[in-house]
Amino acid sequence: MFDTETTALLRAVLDEVCESVSHREIGARTHVASKILEAATRGEVSVDGLRQVGRDDLSHAPTMWR
């Protein structure tokens, strides 16, 4: 479980990384969120590091258009 500050950071990074992804693309957003969460669990809590993880995994996210 993360503290309030870290949780807010994770949410902000997810929103930023997925700003161009429709909220209807639940699979893609969920995939990116899980990868960001995994990175944070491993100790990655820098904004830049989390952004990079999110951006890298966004390209591998499932989408209904692929």
PDB file of C-alpha atoms in Angstrom:
ATOM      1  CA  MET A   1       0.000   0.000   0.000  1.00  0.00           C
ATOM      2  CA  PHE A   2       1.323   3.431  -0.928  1.00  0.00           C
ATOM      3  CA  ASP A   3       0.974   6.656   1.005  1.00  0.00           C
ATOM      4  CA  THR A   4      -1.334   9.407  -0.216  1.00  0.00           C
ATOM      5  CA  GLU A   5       1.454  11.392  -1.849  1.00  0.00           C
ATOM      6  CA  THR A   6       2.770   8.435  -3.827  1.00  0.00           C
ATOM      7  CA  THR A   7      -0.743   7.416  -4.865  1.00  0.00           C
ATOM      8  CA  ALA A   8      -1.376  10.937  -6.174  1.00  0.00           C
ATOM      9  CA  LEU A   9       1.935  10.817  -8.067  1.00  0.00           C
ATOM     10  CA  LEU A  10       1.049   7.479  -9.674  1.00  0.00           C
ATOM     11  CA  ARG A  11      -2.359   8.783 -10.728  1.00  0.00           C
ATOM     12  CA  ALA A  12      -0.860  11.979 -12.162  1.00  0.00           C
ATOM     13  CA  VAL A  13       1.719  10.033 -14.177  1.00  0.00           C
ATOM     14  CA  LEU A  14      -0.963   7.673 -15.489  1.00  0.00           C
ATOM     15  CA  ASP A  15      -3.167  10.599 -16.519  1.00  0.00           C
ATOM     16  CA  GLU A  16      -0.249  12.310 -18.243  1.00  0.00           C
ATOM     17  CA  VAL A  17       0.949   9.226 -20.095  1.00  0.00           C
ATOM     18  CA  CYS A  18      -2.586   8.316 -21.174  1.00  0.00           C
ATOM     19  CA  GLU A  19      -3.773  11.816 -22.028  1.00  0.00           C
ATOM     20  CA  SER A  20      -4.178  10.841 -25.689  1.00  0.00           C
ATOM     21  CA  VAL A  21      -5.880   7.533 -24.856  1.00  0.00           C
ATOM     22  CA  SER A  22      -9.663   7.513 -24.744  1.00  0.00           C
ATOM     23  CA  HIS A  23     -11.195   6.728 -21.355  1.00  0.00           C
ATOM     24  CA  ARG A  24     -13.086   4.011 -23.235  1.00  0.00           C
ATOM     25  CA  GLU A  25      -9.795   2.210 -23.899  1.00  0.00           C
ATOM     26  CA  ILE A  26      -9.967   0.531 -20.514  1.00  0.00           C
ATOM     27  CA  GLY A  27      -7.606  -2.278 -21.512  1.00  0.00           C
ATOM     28  CA  ALA A  28      -4.844   0.106 -22.545  1.00  0.00           C
ATOM     29  CA  ARG A  29      -5.224   2.318 -19.485  1.00  0.00           C
ATOM     30  CA  THR A  30      -5.317  -0.709 -17.181  1.00  0.00           C
ATOM     31  CA  HIS A  31      -2.197  -2.170 -18.792  1.00  0.00           C
ATOM     32  CA  VAL A  32      -0.248   1.068 -18.359  1.00  0.00           C
ATOM     33  CA  ALA A  33      -1.521   1.530 -14.798  1.00  0.00           C
ATOM     34  CA  SER A  34      -0.426  -1.976 -13.827  1.00  0.00           C
ATOM     35  CA  LYS A  35       3.061  -1.449 -15.268  1.00  0.00           C
ATOM     36  CA  ILE A  36       3.456   1.887 -13.475  1.00  0.00           C
ATOM     37  CA  LEU A  37       2.290   0.242 -10.258  1.00  0.00           C
ATOM     38  CA  GLU A  38       4.726  -2.643 -10.725  1.00  0.00           C
ATOM     39  CA  ALA A  39       7.590  -0.191 -11.210  1.00  0.00           C
ATOM     40  CA  ALA A  40       6.611   1.726  -8.081  1.00  0.00           C
ATOM     41  CA  THR A  41       6.431  -1.523  -6.121  1.00  0.00           C
ATOM     42  CA  ARG A  42       9.991  -2.299  -7.228  1.00  0.00           C
ATOM     43  CA  GLY A  43      11.078   1.085  -5.862  1.00  0.00           C
ATOM     44  CA  GLU A  44      10.832   3.386  -8.896  1.00  0.00           C
ATOM     45  CA  VAL A  45       9.230   6.547  -7.548  1.00  0.00           C
ATOM     46  CA  SER A  46      10.839   9.253  -9.654  1.00  0.00           C
ATOM     47  CA  VAL A  47       8.430  11.081 -11.927  1.00  0.00           C
ATOM     48  CA  ASP A  48      10.717  10.693 -14.940  1.00  0.00           C
ATOM     49  CA  GLY A  49      11.234   6.993 -14.321  1.00  0.00           C
ATOM     50  CA  LEU A  50       7.517   6.318 -13.953  1.00  0.00           C
ATOM     51  CA  ARG A  51       6.726   8.362 -17.060  1.00  0.00           C
ATOM     52  CA  GLN A  52       9.240   6.335 -19.052  1.00  0.00           C
ATOM     53  CA  VAL A  53       7.771   3.054 -17.831  1.00  0.00           C
ATOM     54  CA  GLY A  54       4.284   4.257 -18.740  1.00  0.00           C
ATOM     55  CA  ARG A  55       5.287   5.490 -22.176  1.00  0.00           C
ATOM     56  CA  ASP A  56       7.210   2.313 -22.975  1.00  0.00           C
ATOM     57  CA  ASP A  57       4.297   0.117 -21.978  1.00  0.00           C
ATOM     58  CA  LEU A  58       1.692   2.241 -23.717  1.00  0.00           C
ATOM     59  CA  SER A  59       3.121   1.033 -27.021  1.00  0.00           C
ATOM     60  CA  HIS A  60       2.459  -2.564 -25.896  1.00  0.00           C
ATOM     61  CA  ALA A  61      -0.978  -1.901 -24.460  1.00  0.00           C
ATOM     62  CA  PRO A  62      -3.928  -3.879 -25.801  1.00  0.00           C
ATOM     63  CA  THR A  63      -6.339  -1.901 -27.904  1.00  0.00           C
ATOM     64  CA  MET A  64      -9.484  -2.714 -29.789  1.00  0.00           C
ATOM     65  CA  TRP A  65      -7.929  -1.251 -32.952  1.00  0.00           C
ATOM     66  CA  ARG A  66      -5.033  -3.699 -33.238  1.00  0.00           C
TER      67      ARG A  66
END
